[in-house]
Coordinates of C-alpha atoms and ligand atoms in Angstrom, one line a residue:
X1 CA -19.5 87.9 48.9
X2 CA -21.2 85.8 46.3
X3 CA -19.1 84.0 43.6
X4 CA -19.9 82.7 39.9
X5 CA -18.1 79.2 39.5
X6 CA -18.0 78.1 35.4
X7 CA -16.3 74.8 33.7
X8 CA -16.0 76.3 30.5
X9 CA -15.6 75.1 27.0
X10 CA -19.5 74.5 25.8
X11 CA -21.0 76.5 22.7
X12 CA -24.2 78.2 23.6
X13 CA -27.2 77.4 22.0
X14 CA -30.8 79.0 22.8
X15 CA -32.6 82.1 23.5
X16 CA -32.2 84.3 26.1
X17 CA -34.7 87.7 26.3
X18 CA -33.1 90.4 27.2
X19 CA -34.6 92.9 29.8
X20 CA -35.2 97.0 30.3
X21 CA -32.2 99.0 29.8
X22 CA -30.7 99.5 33.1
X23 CA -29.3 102.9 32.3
X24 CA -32.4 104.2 31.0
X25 CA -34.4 103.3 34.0
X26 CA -31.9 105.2 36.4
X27 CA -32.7 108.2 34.5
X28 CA -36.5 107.7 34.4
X29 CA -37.2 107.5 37.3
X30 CA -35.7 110.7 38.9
X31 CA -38.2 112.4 36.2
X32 CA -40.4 111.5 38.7
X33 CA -39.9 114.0 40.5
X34 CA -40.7 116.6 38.3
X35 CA -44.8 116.1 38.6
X36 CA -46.9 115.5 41.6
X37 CA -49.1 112.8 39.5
X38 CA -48.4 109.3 39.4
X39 CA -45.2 108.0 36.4
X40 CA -45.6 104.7 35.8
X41 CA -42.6 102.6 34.3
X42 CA -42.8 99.3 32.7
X43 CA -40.1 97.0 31.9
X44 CA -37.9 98.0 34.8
X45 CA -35.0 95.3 35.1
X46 CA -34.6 93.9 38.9
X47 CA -31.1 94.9 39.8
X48 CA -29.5 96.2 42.5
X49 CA -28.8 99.9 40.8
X50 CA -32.8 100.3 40.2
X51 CA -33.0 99.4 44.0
X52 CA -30.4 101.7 44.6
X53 CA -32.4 104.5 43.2
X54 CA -35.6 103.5 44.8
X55 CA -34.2 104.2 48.1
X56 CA -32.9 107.6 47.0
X57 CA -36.5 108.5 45.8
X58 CA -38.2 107.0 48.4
X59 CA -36.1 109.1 51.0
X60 CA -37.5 111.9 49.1
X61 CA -40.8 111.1 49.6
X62 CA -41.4 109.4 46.1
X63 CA -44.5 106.7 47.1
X64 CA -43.9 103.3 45.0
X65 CA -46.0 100.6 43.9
X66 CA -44.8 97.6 42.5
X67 CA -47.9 97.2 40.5
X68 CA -47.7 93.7 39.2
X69 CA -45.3 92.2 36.2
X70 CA -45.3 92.0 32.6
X71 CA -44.3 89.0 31.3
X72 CA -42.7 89.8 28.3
X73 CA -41.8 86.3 26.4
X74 CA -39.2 84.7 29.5
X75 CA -38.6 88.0 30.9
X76 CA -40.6 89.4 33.8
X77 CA -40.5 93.4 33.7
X78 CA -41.9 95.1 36.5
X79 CA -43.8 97.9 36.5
X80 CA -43.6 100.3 38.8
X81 CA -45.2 103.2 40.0
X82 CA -43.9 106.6 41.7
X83 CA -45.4 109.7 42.6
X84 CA -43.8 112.9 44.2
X85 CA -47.2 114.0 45.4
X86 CA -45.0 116.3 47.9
X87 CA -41.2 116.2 48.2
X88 CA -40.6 115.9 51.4
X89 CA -36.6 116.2 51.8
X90 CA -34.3 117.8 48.5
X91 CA -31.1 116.0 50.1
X92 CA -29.4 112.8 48.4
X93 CA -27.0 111.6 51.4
X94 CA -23.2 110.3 50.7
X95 CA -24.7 107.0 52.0
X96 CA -26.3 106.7 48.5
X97 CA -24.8 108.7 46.2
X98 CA -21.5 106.8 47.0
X99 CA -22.7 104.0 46.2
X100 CA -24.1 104.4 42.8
X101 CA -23.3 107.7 40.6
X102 CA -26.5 107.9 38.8
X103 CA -27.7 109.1 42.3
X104 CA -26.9 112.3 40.9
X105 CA -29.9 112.0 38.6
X106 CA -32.2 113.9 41.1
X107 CA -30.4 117.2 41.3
X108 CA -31.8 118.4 38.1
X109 CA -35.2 117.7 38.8
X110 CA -35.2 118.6 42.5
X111 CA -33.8 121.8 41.3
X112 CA -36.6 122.1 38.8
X113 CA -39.3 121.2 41.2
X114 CA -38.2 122.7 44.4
X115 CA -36.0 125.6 43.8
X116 CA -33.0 123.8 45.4
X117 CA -31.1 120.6 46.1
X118 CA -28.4 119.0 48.0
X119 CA -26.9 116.3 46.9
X120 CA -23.6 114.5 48.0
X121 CA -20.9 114.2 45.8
X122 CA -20.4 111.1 44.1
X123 CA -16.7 110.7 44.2
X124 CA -14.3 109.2 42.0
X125 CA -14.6 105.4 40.9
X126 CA -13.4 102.1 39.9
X127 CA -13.1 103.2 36.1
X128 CA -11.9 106.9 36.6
X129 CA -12.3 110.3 38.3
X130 CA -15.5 110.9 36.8
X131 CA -16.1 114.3 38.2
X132 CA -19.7 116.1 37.7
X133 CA -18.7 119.6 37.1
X134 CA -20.3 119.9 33.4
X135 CA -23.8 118.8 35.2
X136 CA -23.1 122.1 37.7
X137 CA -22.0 124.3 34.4
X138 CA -25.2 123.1 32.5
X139 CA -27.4 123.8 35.9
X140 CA -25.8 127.4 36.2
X141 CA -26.3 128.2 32.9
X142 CA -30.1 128.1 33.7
X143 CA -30.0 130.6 36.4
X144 CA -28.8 127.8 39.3
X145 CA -26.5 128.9 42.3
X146 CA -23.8 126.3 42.7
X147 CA -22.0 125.8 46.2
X148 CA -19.6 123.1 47.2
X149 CA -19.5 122.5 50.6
X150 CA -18.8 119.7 53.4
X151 CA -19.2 117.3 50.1
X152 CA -22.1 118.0 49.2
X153 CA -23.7 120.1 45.7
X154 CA -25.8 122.7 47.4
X155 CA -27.8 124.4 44.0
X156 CA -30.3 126.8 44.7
X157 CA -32.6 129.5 42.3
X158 CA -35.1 132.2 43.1
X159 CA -38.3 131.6 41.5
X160 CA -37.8 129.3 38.4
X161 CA -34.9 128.1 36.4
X162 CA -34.6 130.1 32.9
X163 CA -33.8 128.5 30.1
X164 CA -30.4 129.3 28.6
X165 CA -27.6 127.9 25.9
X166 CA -25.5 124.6 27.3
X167 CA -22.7 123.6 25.3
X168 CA -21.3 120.9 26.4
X169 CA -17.2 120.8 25.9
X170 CA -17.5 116.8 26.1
X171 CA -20.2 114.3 25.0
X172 CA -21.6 113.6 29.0
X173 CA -24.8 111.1 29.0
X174 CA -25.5 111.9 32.8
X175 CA -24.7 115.6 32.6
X176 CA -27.4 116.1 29.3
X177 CA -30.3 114.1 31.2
X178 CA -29.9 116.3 33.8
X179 CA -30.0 119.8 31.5
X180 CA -32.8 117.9 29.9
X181 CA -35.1 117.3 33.2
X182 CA -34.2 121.1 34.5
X183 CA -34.8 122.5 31.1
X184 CA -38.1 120.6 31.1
X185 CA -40.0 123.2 33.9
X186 CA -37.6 126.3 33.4
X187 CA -39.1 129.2 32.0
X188 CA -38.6 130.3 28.3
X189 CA -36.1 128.1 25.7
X190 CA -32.8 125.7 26.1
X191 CA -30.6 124.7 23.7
X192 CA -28.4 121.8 24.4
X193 CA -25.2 121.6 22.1
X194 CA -23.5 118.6 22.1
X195 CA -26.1 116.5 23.5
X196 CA -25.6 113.1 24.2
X197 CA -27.4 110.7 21.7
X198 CA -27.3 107.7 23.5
X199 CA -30.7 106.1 23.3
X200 CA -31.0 106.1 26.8
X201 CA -31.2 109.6 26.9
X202 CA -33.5 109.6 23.8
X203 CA -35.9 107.3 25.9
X204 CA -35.9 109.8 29.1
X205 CA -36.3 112.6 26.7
X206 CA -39.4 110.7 25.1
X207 CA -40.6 109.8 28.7
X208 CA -40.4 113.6 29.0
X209 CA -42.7 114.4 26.1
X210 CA -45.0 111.8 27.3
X211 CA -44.9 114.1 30.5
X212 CA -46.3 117.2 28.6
X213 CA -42.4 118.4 28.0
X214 CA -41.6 120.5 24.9
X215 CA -38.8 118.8 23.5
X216 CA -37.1 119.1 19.4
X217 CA -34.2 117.1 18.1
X218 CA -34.5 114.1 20.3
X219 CA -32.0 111.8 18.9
X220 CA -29.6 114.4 17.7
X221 CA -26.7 116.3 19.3
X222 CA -28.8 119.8 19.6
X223 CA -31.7 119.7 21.8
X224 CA -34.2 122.4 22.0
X225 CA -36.5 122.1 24.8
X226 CA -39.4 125.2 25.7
X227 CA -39.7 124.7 29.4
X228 CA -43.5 124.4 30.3
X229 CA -45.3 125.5 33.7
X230 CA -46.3 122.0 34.9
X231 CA -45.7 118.2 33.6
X232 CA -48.1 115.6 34.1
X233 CA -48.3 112.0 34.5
X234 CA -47.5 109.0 32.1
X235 CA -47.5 105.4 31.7
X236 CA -43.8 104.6 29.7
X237 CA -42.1 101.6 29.0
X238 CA -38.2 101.2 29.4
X239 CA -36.2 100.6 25.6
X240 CA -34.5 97.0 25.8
X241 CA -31.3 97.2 27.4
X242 CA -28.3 97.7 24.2
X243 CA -25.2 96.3 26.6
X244 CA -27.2 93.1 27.9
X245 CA -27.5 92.2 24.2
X246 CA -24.4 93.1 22.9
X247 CA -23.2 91.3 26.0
X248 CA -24.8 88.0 25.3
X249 CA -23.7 88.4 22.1
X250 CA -20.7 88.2 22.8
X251 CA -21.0 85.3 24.8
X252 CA -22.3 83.3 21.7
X253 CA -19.0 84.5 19.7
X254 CA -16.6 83.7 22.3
X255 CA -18.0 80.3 23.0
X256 CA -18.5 79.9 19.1
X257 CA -22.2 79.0 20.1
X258 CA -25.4 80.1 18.6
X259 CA -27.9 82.5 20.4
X260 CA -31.5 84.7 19.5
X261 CA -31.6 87.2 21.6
X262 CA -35.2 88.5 22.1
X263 CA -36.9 91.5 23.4
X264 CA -34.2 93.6 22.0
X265 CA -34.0 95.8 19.0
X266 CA -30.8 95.7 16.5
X267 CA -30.6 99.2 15.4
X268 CA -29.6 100.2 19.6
X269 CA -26.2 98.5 18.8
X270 CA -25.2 99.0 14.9
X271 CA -22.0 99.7 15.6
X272 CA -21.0 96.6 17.7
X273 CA -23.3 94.3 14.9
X274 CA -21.0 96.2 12.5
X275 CA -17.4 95.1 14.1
X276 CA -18.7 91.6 15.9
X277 CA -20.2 90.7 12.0
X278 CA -16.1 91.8 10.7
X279 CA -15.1 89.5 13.5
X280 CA -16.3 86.6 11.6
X281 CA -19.9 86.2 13.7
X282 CA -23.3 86.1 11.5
X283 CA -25.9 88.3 12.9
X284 CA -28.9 88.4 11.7
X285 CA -32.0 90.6 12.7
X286 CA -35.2 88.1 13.9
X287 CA -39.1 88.5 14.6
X288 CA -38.2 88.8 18.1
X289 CA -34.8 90.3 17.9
X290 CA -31.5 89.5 16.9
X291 CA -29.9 85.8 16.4
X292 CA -25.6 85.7 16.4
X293 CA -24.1 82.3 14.8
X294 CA -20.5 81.9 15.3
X295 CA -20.9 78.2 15.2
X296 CA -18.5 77.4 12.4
X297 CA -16.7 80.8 12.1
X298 CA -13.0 81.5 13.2
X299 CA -13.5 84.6 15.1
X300 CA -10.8 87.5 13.7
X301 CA -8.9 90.4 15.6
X302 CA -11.0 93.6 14.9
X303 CA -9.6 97.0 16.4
X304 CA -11.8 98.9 18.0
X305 CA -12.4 102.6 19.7
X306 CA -14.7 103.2 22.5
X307 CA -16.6 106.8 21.5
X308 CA -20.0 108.5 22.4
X309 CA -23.1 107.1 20.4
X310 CA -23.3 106.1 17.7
X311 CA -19.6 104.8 17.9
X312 CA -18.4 102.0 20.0
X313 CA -19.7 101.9 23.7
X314 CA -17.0 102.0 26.6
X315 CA -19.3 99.7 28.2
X316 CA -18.4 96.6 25.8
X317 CA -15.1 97.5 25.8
X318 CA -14.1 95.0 28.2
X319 CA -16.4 92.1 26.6
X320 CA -14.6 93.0 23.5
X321 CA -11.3 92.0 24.8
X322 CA -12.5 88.8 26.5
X323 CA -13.5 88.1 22.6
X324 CA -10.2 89.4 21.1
X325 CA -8.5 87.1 23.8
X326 CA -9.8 84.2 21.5
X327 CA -9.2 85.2 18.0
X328 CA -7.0 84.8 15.5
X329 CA -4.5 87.7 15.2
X330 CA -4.2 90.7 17.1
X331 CA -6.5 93.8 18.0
X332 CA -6.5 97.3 19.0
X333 CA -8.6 98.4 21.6
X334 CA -8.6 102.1 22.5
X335 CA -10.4 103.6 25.4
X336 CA -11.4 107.3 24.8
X337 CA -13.8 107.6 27.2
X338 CA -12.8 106.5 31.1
X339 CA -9.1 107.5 31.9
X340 CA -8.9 103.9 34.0
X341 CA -11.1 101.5 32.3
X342 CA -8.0 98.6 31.6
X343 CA -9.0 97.4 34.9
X344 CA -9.9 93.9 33.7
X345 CA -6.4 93.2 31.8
X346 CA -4.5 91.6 34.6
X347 CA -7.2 89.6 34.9
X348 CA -7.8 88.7 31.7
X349 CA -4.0 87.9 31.8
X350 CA -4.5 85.3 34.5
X351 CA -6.6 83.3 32.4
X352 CA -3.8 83.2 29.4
X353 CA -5.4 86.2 27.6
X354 CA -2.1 88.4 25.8
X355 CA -2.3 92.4 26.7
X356 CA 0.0 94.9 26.2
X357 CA -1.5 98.1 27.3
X358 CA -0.2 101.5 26.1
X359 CA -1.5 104.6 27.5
X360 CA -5.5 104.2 26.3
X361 CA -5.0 101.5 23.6
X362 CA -4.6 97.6 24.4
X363 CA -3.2 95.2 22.0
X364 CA -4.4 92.1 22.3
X365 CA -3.1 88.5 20.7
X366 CA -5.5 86.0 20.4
X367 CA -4.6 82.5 22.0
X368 CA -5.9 79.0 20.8
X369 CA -7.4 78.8 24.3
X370 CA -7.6 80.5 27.8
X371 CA -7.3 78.9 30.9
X372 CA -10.0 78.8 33.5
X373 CA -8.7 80.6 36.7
X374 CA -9.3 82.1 40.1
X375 CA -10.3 86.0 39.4
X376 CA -11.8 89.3 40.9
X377 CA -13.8 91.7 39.4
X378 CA -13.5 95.4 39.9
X379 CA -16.6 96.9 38.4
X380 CA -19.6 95.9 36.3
X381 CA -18.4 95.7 32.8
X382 CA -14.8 93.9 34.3
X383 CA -16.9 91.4 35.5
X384 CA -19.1 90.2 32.9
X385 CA -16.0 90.3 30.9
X386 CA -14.3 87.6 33.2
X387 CA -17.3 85.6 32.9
X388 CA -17.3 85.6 29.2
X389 CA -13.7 84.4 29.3
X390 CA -14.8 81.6 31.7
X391 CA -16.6 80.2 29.8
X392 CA -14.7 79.9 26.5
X393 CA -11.7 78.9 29.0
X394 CA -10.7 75.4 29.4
X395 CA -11.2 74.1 32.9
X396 CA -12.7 76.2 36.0
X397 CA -12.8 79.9 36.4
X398 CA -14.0 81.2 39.9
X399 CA -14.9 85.2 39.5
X400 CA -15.1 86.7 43.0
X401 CA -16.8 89.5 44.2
X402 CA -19.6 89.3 42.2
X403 CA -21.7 92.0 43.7
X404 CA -20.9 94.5 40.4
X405 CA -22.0 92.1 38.3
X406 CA -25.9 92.1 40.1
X407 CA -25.8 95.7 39.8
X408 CA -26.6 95.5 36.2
X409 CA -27.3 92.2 34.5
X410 CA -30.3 89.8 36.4
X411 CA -30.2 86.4 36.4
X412 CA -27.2 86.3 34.4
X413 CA -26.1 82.8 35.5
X414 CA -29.6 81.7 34.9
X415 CA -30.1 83.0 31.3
X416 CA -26.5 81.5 30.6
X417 CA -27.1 78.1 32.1
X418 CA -30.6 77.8 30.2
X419 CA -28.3 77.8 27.0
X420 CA -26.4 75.1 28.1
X421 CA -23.5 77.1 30.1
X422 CA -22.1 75.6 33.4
X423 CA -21.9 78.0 35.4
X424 CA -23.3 78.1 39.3
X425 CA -23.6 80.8 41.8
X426 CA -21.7 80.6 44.9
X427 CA -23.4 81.9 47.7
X428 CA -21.2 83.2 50.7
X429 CA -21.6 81.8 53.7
X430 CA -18.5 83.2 55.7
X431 CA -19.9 86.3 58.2
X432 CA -20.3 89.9 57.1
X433 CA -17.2 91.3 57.0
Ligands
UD1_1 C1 -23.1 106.9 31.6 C2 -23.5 105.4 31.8 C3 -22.2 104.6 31.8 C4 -21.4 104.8 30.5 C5 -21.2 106.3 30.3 C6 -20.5 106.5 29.0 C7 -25.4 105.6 33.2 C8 -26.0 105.4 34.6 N1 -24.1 105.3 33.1 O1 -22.3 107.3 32.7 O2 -22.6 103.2 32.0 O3 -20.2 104.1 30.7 O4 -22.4 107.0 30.4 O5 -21.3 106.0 27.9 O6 -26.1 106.0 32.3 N2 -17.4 113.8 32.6 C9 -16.8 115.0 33.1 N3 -17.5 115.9 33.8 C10 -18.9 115.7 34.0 C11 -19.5 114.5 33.5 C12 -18.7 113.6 32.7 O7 -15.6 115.2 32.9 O8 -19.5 116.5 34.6 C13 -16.5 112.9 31.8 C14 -16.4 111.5 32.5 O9 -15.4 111.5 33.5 C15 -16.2 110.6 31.3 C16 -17.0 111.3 30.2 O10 -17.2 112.6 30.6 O11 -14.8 110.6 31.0 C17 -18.3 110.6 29.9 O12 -19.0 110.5 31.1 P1 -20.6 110.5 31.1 O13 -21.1 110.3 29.7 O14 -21.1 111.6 31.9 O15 -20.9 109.1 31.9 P2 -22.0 108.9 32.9 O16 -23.3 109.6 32.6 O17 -21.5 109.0 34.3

């Protein structure tokens, strides 16, 4: 497995453009699968997930063409287009689904489309248990049959879903794009209550519209959605991805460096502008994007809560610490979201960093400096949190198992050498294991 090697220490300075939301474009393109004609999907980010799910679609007879690539100012979105002229197989295999959750993505809309679906369970995780039984409570309340056998979801209906009332007990971003892509071709009116208002869902649910979908309250926690006979085909564009900027953003405070971040939009990540700016940082919006100065700033402990959109995302909650790690004074970081998302804190500890964890909260005390060290990374966000503290750590840091990382951020070590990061790629050479 591949490694990232970094000497760290060195300020960034530069620009790095930010790509298509990765989370966004998992749920896009399963709405594929809810029209014969053609979707087409610009500013796809190349990462392992999006592969992931092209496999899945293409094993259910989804056609693809990569149809050329924007160039969008440094970053190359591709454009992509897929059309479920026939589905030819309503099974997502274990094979795939175990390897990325947002495999689950296709139930809805095979459901929608084709009366019924199988579809492996995902099972747990790194970060948690992560079960999938509000997606299965918001597909029965539309009239769906729900079986669990042999490990797989086995949903069926007679005729066409009906629309019905989902409440959801707890915010779910996977479980309401689901609802939202069923709901889309049942028959008659859904309410979603306590939708998810991550953007991510906002862009699928746009994508939707673009589709022919009848859909009210996008961007709010109650959607209404009239389910309509038959969508049709649409040319859409991915949003910019929110956690690749506040990522890199991160990496500009944390290395006390200077960064514009283009492509990206600051009104996806308010809240982490909000905390990062009490931090000591200066972010300003730009033309292009965003631009975060923490050249001359002593970077404060901030407490923070991970919590559904708009609040804090559970997704920077391990780049967060890497940055707390480094400031004066202490922090509080409280997970709400994943029951096992403190994965990273050993880690973290290896290279100097001062965690006490208690239940869902951390505190963290600042050091002058961290220590480069040999660590491993357990999921995506653990990851690119070790390689934030590399490179504000004196000396070498080796992150192993790098694979998570590739699943959702591309070219990172390019971007960050470009801005004057040292920081190479390791490529393994031993034999497969
Ligand atoms: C999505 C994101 C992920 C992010 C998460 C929370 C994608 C591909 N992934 O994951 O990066 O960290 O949102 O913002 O978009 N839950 C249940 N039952 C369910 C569904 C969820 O108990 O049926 C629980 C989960 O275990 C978790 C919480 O609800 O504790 C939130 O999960 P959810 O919002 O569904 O996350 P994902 O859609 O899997």
């Amino acid at each position: 497995m591949d490694k990232i090697r970094i000497i760290g220490g060195t300020p960034l300075k530069g620009t790095i453009t930010i790509g298509g939301a990765k989370n966004a474009a998992l749920a896009l393109m399963p709405a594929c699968l809810l029209t014969d004609e053609t979707l087409t999907l610009c500013n796809l980010p190349h990462l392992v997930d999006i592969t992931t799910m092209a496999h899945l679609l293409g094993q259910h007879g989804v056609a693809m063409s990569m149809n050329g690539a924007a160039d969008n100012g440094g970053h190359t979105g591709r454009v992509l287009e897929l059309t479920a002229g026939e589905i030819t197989n309503t099974t997502a295999p274990y094979d795939l689904v175990r390897r990325m959750r947002a495999s689950v993505l296709v139930l809805g809309p095979l459901l929608a489309r084709c009366g019924r679906a199988r579809v492996s369970l995902p099972g747990g995780c790194a970060i948690g248990t992560r079960p999938v039984d509000l997606h299965l409570k918001a597909l029965e309340a539309l009239g769906a049959r729900i079986d669990l056998r042999e490990g797989y979801i086995a949903a069926e209906v007679t005729g066409r879903l009906r629309g019905g009332q989902i409440i959801f007990p707890q915010v779910t971003v996977g479980g309401t794009e689901n609802a939202l892509m069923a709901a889309a071709l049942a028959e008659g009116e859904t309410v979603i209550v306590n939708a998810a208002r991550e953007p991510e869902v906002s862009d699928l649910a746009n994508c939707l519209v673009a589709m022919g979908a009848d859909i009210a309250g996008i961007g709010t926690g109650t959607l209404r959605i009239r389910g309509v006979d038959r969508l049709h085909g649409a040319v859409y564009s991915v949003l910019p991805d929110r956690i690749e900027t506040a990522t890199y953003a991160l990496a500009a405070a944390i290395t006390r460096g200077n960064l514009e971040l283009v492509g990206t939009r600051a009104d996806l990540l308010e809240s982490v502008i909000k905390l990062l700016t009490e931090a000591g940082a200066r972010v300003t919006t730009t033309e292009r994007g965003l631009r975060v100065d923490a050249e001359t700033d002593a970077i404060v402990g901030v407490d923070i809560m991970t919590e559904p959109y708009p609040g804090f995302p559970t997704d920077m909650q391990a780049q967060w610490m890497a940055l707390m790690a480094t400031a004066a004074g202490a922090s509080m970081i409280t997970e709400t979201i994943f029951e096992n998302r403190f994965m990273h804190v050993p880690e973290l500890a290896r290279m100097g960093a001062r965690v006490n964890v208690h239940g869902a909260s951390a505190i963290v005390r600042g050091v002058p400096r961290l220590s480069g060290a040999p660590v491993m990374a357990t999921d995506l966000r653990a990851s690119v949190s070790l390689i934030l503290a590399g490179l504000a750590a004196e000396g070498e840091t080796v992150v192993n198992r790098v694979y998570h990382l590739d699943r959702g951020y591309e070219r990172v070590e390019a971007k960050l050498a470009a801005c004057g990061a040292v920081i190479e790629r390791v490529k393994d050479t031993s034999p497969a294991e």
